[in-house]
Short mmCIF file of C-alpha atoms in Angstrom, two decimals:
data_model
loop_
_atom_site.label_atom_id
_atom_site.label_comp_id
_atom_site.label_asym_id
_atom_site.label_seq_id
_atom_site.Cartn_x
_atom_site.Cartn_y
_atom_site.Cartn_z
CA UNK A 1 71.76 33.12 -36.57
CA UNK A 2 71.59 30.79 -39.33
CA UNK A 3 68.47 29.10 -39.97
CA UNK A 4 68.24 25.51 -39.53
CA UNK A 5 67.97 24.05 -42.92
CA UNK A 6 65.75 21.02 -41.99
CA UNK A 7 63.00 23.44 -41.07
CA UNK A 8 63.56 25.41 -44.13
CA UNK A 9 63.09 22.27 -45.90
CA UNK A 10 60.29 21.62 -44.36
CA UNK A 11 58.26 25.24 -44.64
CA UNK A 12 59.55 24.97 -48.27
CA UNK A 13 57.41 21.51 -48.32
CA UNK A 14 54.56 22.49 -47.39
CA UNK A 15 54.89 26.02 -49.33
CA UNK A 16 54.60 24.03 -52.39
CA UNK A 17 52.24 21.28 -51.88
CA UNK A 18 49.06 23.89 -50.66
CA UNK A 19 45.83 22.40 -51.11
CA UNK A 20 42.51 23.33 -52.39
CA UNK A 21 44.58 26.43 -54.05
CA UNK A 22 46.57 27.72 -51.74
CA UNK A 23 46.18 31.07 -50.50
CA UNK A 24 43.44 31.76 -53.36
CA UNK A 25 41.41 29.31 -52.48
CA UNK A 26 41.26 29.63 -48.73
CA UNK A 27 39.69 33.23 -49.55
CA UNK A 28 37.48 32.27 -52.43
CA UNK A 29 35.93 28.47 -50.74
CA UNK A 30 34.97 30.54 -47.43
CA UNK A 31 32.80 32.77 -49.70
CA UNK A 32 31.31 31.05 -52.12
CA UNK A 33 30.78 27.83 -50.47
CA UNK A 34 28.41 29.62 -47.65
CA UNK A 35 26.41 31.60 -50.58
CA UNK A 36 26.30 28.03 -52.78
CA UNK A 37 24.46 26.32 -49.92
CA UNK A 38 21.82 29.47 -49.68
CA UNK A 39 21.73 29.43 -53.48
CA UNK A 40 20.50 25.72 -53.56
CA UNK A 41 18.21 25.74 -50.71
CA UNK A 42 16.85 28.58 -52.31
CA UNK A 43 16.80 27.13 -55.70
CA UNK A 44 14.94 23.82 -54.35
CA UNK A 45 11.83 25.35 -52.94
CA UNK A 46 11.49 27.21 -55.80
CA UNK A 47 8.85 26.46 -58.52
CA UNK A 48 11.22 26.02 -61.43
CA UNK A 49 14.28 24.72 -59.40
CA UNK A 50 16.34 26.00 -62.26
CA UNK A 51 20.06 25.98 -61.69
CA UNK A 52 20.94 28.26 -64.77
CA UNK A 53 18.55 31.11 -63.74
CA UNK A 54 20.62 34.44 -63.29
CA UNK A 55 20.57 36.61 -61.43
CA UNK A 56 19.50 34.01 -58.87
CA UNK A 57 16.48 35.58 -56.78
CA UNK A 58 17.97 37.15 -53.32
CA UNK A 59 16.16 35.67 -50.23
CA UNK A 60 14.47 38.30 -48.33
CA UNK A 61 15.19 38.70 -44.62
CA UNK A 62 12.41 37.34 -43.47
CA UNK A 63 13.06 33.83 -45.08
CA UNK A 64 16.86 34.07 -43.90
CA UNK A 65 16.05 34.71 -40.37
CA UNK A 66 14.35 32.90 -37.42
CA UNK A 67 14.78 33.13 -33.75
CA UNK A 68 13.79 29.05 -33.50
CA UNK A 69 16.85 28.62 -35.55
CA UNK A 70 19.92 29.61 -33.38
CA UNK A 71 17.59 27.60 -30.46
CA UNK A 72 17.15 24.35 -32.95
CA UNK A 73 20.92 24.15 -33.78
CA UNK A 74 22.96 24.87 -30.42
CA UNK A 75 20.24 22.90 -29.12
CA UNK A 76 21.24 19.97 -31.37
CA UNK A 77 24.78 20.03 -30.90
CA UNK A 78 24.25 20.27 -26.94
CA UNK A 79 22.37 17.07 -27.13
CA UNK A 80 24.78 15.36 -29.02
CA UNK A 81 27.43 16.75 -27.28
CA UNK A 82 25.70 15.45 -23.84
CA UNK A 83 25.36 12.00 -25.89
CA UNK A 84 29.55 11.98 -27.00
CA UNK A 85 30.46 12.09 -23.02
CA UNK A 86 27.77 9.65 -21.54
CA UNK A 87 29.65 6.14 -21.05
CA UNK A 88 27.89 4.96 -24.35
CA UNK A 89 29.13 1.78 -26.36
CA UNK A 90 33.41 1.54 -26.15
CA UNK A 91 36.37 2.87 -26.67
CA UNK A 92 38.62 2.37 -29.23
CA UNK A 93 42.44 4.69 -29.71
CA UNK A 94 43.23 5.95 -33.03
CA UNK A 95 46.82 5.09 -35.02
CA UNK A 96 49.96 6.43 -33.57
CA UNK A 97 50.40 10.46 -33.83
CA UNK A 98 53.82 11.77 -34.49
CA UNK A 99 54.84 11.96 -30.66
CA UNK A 100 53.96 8.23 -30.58
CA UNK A 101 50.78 8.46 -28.58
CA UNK A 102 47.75 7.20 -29.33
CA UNK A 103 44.37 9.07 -28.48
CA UNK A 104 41.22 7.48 -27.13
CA UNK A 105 37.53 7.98 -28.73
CA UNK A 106 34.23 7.14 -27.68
CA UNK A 107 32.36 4.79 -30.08
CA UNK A 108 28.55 5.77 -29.67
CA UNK A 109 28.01 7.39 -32.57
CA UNK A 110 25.13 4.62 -33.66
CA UNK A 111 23.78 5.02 -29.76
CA UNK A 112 23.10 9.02 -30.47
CA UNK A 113 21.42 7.96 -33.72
CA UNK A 114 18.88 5.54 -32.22
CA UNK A 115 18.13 7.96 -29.03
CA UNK A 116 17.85 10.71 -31.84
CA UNK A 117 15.36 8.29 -33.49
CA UNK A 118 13.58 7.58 -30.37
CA UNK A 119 12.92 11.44 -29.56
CA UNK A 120 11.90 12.01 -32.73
CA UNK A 121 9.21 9.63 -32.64
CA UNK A 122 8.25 11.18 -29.54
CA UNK A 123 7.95 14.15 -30.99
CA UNK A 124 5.38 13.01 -33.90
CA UNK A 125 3.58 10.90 -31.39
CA UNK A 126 3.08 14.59 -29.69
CA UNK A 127 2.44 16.00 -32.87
CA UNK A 128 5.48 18.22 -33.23
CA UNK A 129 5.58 20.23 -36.60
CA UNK A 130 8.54 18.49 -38.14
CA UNK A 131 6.79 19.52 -41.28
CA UNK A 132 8.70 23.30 -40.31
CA UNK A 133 11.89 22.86 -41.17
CA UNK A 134 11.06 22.92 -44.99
CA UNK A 135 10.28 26.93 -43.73
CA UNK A 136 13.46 26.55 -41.51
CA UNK A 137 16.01 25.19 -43.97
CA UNK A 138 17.68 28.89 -45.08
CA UNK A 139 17.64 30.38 -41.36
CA UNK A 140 18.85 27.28 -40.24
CA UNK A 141 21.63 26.98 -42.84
CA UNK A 142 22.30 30.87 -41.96
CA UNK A 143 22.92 29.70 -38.16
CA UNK A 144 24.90 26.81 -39.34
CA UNK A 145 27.45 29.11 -41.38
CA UNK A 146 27.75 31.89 -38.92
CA UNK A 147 28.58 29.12 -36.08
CA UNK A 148 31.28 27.62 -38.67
CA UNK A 149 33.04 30.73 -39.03
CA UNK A 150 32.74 31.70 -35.46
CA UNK A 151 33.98 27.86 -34.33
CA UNK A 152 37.00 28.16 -37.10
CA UNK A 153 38.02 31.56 -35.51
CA UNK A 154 38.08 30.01 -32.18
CA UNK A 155 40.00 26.74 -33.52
CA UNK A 156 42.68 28.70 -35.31
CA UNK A 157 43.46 31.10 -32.21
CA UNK A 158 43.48 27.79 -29.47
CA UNK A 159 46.04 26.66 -32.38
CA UNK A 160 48.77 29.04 -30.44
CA UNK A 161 48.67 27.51 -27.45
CA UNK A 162 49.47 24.09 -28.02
CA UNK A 163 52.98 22.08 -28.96
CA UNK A 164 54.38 21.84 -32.33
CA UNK A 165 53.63 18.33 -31.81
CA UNK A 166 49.94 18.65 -31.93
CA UNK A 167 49.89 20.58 -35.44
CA UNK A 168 48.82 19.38 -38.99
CA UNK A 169 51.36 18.56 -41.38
CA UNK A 170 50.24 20.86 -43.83
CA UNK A 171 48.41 23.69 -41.60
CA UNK A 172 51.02 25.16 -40.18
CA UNK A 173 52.58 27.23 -43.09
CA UNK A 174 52.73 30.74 -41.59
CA UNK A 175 49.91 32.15 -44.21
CA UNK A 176 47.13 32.83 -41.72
CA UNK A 177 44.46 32.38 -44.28
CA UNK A 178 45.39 29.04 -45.72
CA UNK A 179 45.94 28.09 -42.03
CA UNK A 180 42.32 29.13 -40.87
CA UNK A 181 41.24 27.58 -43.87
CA UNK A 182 42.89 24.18 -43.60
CA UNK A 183 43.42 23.91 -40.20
CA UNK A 184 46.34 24.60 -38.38
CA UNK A 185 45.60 21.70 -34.89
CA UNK A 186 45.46 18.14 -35.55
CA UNK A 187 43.13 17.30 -32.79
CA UNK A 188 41.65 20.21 -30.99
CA UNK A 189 40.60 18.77 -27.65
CA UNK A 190 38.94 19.85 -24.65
CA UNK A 191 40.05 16.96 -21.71
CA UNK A 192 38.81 13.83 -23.80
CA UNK A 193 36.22 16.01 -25.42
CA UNK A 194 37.71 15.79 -29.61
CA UNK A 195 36.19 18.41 -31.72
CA UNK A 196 36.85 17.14 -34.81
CA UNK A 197 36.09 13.57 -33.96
CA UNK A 198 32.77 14.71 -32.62
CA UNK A 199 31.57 17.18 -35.53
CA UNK A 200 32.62 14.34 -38.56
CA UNK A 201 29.87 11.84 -38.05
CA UNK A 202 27.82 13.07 -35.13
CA UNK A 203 25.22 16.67 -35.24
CA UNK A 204 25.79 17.15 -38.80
CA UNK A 205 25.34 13.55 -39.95
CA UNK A 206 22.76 12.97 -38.08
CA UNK A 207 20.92 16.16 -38.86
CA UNK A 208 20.97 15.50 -42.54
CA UNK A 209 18.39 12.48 -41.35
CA UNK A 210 16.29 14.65 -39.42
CA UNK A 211 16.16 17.34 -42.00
CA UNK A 212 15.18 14.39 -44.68
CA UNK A 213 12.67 13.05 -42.23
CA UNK A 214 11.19 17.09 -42.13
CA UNK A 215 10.93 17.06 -45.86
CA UNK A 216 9.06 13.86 -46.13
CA UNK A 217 6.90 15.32 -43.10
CA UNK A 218 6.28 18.18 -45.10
CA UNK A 219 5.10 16.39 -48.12
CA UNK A 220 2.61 14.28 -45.99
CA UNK A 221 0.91 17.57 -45.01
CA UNK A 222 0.73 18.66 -48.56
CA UNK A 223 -0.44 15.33 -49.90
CA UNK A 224 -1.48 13.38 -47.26
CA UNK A 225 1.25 10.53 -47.45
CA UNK A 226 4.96 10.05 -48.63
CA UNK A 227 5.53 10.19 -52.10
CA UNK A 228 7.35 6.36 -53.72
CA UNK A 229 10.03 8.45 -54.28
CA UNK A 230 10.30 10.64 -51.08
CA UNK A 231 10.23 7.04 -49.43
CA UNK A 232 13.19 5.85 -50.97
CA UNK A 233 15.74 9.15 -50.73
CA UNK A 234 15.00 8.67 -46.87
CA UNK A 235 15.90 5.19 -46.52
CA UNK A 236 18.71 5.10 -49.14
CA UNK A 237 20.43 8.14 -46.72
CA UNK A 238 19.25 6.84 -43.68
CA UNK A 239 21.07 3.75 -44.51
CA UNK A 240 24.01 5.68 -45.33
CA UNK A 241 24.31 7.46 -42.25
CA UNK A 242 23.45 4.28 -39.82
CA UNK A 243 26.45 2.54 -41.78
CA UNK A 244 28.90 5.10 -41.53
CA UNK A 245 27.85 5.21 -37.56
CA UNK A 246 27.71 1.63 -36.94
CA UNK A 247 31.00 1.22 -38.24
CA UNK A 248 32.17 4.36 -36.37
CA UNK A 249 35.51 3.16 -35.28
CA UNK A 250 36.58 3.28 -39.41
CA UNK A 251 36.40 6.71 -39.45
CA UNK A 252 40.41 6.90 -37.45
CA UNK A 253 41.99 5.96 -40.04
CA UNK A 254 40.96 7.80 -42.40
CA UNK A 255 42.36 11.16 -43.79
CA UNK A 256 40.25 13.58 -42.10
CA UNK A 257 41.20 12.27 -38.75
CA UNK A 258 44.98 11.10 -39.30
CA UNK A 259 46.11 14.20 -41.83
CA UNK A 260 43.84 17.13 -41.82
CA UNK A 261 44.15 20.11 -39.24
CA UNK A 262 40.73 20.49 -38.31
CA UNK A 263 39.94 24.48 -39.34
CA UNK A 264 37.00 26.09 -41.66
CA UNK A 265 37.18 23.58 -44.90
CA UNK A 266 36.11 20.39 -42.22
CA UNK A 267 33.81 22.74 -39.74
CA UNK A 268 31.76 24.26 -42.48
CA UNK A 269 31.53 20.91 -44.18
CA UNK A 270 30.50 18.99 -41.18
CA UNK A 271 28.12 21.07 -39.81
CA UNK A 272 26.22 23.05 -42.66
CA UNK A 273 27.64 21.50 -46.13
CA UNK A 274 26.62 17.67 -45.39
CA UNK A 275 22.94 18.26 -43.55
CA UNK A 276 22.46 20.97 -45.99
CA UNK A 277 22.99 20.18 -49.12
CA UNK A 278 23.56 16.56 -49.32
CA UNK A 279 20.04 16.24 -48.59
CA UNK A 280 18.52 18.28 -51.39
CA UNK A 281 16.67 15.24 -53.13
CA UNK A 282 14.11 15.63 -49.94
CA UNK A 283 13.76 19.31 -50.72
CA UNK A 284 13.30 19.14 -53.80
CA UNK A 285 10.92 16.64 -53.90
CA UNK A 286 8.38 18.63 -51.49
CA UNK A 287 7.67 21.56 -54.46
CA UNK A 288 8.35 18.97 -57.35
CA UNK A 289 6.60 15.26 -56.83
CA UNK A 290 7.73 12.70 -58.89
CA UNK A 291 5.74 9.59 -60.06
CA UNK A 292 7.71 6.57 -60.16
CA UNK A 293 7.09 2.67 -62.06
CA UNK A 294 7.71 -0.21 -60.22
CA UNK A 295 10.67 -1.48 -62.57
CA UNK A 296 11.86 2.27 -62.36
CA UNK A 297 12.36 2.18 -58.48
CA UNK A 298 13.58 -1.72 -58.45
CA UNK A 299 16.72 -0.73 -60.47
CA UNK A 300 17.09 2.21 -58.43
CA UNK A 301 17.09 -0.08 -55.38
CA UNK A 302 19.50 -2.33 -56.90
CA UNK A 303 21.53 0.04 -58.15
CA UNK A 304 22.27 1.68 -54.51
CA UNK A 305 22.52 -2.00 -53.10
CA UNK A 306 25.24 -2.84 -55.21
CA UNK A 307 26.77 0.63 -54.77
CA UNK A 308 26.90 -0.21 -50.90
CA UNK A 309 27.53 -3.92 -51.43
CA UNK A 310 30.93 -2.23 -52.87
CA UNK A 311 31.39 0.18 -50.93
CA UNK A 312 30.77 -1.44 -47.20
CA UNK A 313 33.09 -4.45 -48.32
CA UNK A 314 35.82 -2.11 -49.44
CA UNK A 315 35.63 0.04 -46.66
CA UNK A 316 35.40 -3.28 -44.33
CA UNK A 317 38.71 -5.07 -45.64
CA UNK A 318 41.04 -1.96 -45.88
CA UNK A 319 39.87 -0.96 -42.31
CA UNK A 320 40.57 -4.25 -41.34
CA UNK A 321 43.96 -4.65 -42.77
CA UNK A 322 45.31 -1.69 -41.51
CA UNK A 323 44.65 -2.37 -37.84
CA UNK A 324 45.49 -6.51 -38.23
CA UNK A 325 46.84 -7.60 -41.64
CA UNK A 326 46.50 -11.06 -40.53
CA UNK A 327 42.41 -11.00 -39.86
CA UNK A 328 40.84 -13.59 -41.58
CA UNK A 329 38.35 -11.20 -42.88
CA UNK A 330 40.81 -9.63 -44.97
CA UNK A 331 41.66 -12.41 -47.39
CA UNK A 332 37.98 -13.52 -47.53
CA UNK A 333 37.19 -16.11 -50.05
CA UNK A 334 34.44 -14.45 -50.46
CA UNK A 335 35.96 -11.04 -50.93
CA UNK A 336 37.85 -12.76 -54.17
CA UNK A 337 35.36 -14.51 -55.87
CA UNK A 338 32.89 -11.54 -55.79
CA UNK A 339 35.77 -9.37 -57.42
CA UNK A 340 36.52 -11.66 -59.72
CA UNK A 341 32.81 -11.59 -61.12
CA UNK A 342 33.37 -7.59 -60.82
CA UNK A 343 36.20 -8.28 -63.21
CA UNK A 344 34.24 -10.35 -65.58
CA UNK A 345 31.83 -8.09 -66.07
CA UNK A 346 33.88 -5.34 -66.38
CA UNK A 347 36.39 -6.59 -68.69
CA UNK A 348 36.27 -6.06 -72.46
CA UNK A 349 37.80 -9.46 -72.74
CA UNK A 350 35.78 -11.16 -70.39
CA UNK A 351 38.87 -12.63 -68.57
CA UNK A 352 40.40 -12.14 -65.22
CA UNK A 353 43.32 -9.84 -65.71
CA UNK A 354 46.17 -11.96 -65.18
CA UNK A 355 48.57 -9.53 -62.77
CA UNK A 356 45.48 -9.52 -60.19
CA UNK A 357 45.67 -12.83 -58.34
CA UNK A 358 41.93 -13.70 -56.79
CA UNK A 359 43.18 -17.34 -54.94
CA UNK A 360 44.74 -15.89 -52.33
CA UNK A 361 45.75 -12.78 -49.90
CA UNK A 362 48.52 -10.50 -51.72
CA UNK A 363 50.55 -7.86 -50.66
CA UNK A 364 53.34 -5.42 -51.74
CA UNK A 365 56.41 -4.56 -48.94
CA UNK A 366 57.16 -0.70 -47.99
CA UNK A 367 60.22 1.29 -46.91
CA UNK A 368 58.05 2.32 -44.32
CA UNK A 369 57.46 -1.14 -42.77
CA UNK A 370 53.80 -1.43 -43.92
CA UNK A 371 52.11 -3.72 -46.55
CA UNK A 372 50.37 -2.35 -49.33
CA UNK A 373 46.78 -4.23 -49.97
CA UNK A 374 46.42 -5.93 -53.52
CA UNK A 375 44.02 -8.22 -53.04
CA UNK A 376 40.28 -8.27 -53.23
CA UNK A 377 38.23 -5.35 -53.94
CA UNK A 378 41.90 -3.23 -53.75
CA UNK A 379 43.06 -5.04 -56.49
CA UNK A 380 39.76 -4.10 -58.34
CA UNK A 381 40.48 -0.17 -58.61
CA UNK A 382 42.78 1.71 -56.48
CA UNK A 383 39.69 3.38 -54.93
CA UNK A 384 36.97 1.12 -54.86
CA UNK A 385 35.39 2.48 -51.83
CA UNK A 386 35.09 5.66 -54.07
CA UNK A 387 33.01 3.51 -57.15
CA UNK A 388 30.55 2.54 -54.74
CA UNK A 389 29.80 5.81 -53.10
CA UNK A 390 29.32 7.16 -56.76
CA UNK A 391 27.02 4.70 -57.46
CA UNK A 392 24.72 5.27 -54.00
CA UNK A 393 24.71 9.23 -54.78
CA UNK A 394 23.67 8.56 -58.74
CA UNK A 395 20.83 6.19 -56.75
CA UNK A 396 19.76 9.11 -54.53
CA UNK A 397 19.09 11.49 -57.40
CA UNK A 398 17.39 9.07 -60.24
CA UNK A 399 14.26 9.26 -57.76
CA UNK A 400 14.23 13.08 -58.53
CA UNK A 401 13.66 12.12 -62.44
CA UNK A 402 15.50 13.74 -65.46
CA UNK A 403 13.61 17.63 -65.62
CA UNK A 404 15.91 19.29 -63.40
CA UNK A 405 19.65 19.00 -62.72
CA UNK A 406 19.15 20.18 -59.26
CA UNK A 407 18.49 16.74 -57.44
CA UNK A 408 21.74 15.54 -59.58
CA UNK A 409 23.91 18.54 -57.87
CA UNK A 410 25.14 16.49 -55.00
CA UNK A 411 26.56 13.48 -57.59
CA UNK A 412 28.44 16.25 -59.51
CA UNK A 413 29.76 17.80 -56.85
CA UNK A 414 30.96 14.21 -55.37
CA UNK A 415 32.64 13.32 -58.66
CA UNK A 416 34.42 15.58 -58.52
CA UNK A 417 35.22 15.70 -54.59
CA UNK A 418 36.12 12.04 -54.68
CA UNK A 419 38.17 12.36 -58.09
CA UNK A 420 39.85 15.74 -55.81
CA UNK A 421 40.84 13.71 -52.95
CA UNK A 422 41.59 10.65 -55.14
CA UNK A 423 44.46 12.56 -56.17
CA UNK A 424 45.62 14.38 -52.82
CA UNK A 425 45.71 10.31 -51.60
CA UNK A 426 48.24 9.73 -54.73
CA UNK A 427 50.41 12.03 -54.51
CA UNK A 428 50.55 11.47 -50.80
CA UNK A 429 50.85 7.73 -51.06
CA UNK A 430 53.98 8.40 -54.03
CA UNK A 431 55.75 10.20 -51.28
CA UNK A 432 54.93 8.17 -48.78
CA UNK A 433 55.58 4.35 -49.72
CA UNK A 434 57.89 5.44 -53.07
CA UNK A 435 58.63 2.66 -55.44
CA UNK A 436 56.53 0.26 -53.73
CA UNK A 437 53.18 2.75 -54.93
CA UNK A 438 54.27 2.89 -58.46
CA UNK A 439 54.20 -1.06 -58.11
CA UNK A 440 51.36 -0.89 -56.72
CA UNK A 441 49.78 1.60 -59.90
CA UNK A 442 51.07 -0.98 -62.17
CA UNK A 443 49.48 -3.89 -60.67
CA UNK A 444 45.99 -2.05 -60.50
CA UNK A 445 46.32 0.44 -63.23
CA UNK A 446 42.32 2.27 -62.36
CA UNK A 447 42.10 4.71 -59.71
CA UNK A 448 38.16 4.96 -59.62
CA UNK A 449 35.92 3.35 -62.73
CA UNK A 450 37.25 -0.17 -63.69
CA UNK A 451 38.80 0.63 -67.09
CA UNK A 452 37.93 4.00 -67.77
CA UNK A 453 39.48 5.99 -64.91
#
């Protein structure tokens, strides 16, 4: 029989637009990812906290294992698993799959952060030892990794079972590895119970907090009260993660939820890549105090509010326009004439580039039907949601001081992350929208850093 030479043009597709390395990759990440998060746990209760020290010292097996740790974790997720299905807060549906339906989520992510909050308080009312995890972090991380691959395994066999229709894009190429890797289901589902929806913002997001709220813990047993410092790296992330819950309903739009299969590269990064190592300011700051002046920590408070003045507003009007591109909200007055000061400042010349029109709400026509967003804080940088994030996580670490590069890890890392998936969204916009995104790239030429990248 001959083969049907749409399909072939379609295998051929994704054959050639692999992510993350193809095939290579999907073996490599799996590996060293796992032993990087051990390494810099490790590293950050150590007295030097050197990054360059090799061979790095191998954990013994009584620091990687704990029976309270396998207890801790399933016991998290089955709490916030019980929280997902209680009739919490409402529910939204997500954009149109391919089939033209359009799934429903809960949106109580915020309502499992306060009752989280609430127990915990509890907890140090009853004088629970939250001060442990610091001695809990590697087992814990341990558990967390052995449940990714375990979940991942289970994820890419359910795969199998289910209509073409419910398959990534670009995780169904035939290579098993890449597949487990990338993901080969959309939206794994158990009745209206989303896996992938869950494990993005809910026991992994929320344990970063709790782990945070350990280390500080921690230090007030050691010292007898919070360091300045300590103080801030709490509230900085805690703000992060109550944002990114209370404006939980964003989260469907974006790539994770309407592109990416959801196998090992999302699991492992949800549940022991985000609580465990995005966090490492806290644990670091337990072995290694740092004294900070009161000018020093005012610019490193208005340094992360301007980072999430950017980023909330960014993240606010794109959401907005791609659900109703006639909200008010979207062509903001305000939105314009805090970009334009953006622009000012930015701007060698110290004038308003003159192909970015402030005034008023623009947009550029697709092939596909849809409007491209110029306006605002999209006609600022292609990615401006991406400038402010960079400028939170460079506010996170500066409380960690300049001795170690440790504490500066997770801003590295996100650079280049964000710079990563700054160009997966090009070259899948190009193919998407055409002409229309190359007019777009000429009308705002920056993808990230306002004339410099």
């Amino acid at each position: 029989m001959r083969p049907n030479s749409q399909a072939l043009k379609h295998r051929s597709l994704h054959e050639t637009e692999r992510e993350f390395g193809g095939t290579l990759g999907a073996v490599c990440i799996p590996v060293l990812l796992p032993l990087t998060v051990l390494f810099l746990i490790s590293v950050s209760r150590s007295p030097g906290a050197s990054l360059l020290q090799w061979p790095p010292a191998v954990p013994s097996t009584d620091q990687l294992w704990d029976p309270v740790a396998p207890v801790l974790l399933l016991g998290w997720i089955a709490l916030h698993g019980l929280l997902y299905a209680m009739p919490l807060g409402k529910v939204s549906q997500g954009l149109a799959l391919r089939d033209g339906t359009r799934l429903k989520y809960p949106i109580n992510g915020f309502h499992g952060l306060c009752v989280s909050g609430v127990l915990l308080m509890l907890l140090l009312a009853l004088g629970a030892p939250l001060g442990s995890l610091f001695e809990l972090l590697l087992p814990l991380a341990v558990c967390a990794i052995a449940l990714s691959f375990l979940f991942s395994i289970y994820l890419y066999i359910r795969s199998f079972w289910v209509p073409s229709h419910a398959l990534a894009l670009g995780g169904n190429t035939g290579n098993p590895l890449y597949d487990f890797f990338i993901g080969r289901e959309l939206n794994p589902r158990i009745g209206n119970f989303d896996f992938k929806y869950f494990c993005e913002l809910r026991p992994g997001l929320i344990g970063w907090v709790v782990i945070n709220l350990g280390m500080m813990m921690k230090e007030v047993e050691l010292r007898g009260s919070p360091s300045l410092a300590m103080m801030l790296v709490n509230s900085f992330q805690l703000l992060y993660v109550a944002d990114a819950l209370w404006n939980e309903e964003a989260v469907l739009t974006t790539m994770d939820i309407v592109h990416d299969g959801f196998g090992f590269m999302l699991v492992f990064g949800d549940l022991a890549w985000v609580p465990f190592t995005y966090g490492l300011q806290a644990s670091f700051l337990v072995e290694h105090p740092q004294a900070l002046s009161s000018l020093g920590s005012l610019t490193i408070i208005a340094l992360n509010g301007i980072g999430y003045y950017i980023f909330r507003k960014s993240n606010s009007q794109k959401n907005q326009f791609r659900r109703d591109p006639t909200h008010p909200s979207v062509a903001s007055q305000s939105s314009f004439k805090t970009v334009a000061l953006f622009k000012l400042v930015f701007s060698e010349s110290r004038q308003i580039l003159p192909h970015c029109t402030l005034s008023r709400l623009e947009t550029i026509a697709t092939a596909t039907g849809k409007r491209l967003l110029v306006s605002g804080w999209w006609g600022l940088v292609r990615h401006p949601n991406y400038l402010g994030d960079l400028l939170m996580a460079l506010a996170w670490s500066l409380p960690c001081g300049f001795s170690h590069l440790l504490p500066y890890f997770y801003v590295i890392y996100f650079t280049v992350l964000l710079i990563h998936r700054e160009d997966r969204d090009e070259r899948q916009c190009r193919a998407k929208y055409g002409l229309a995104w190359d007019t777009y790239c000429r009308r705002v030429p920056y993808r990230i850093f306002p004339y410099i990248y």
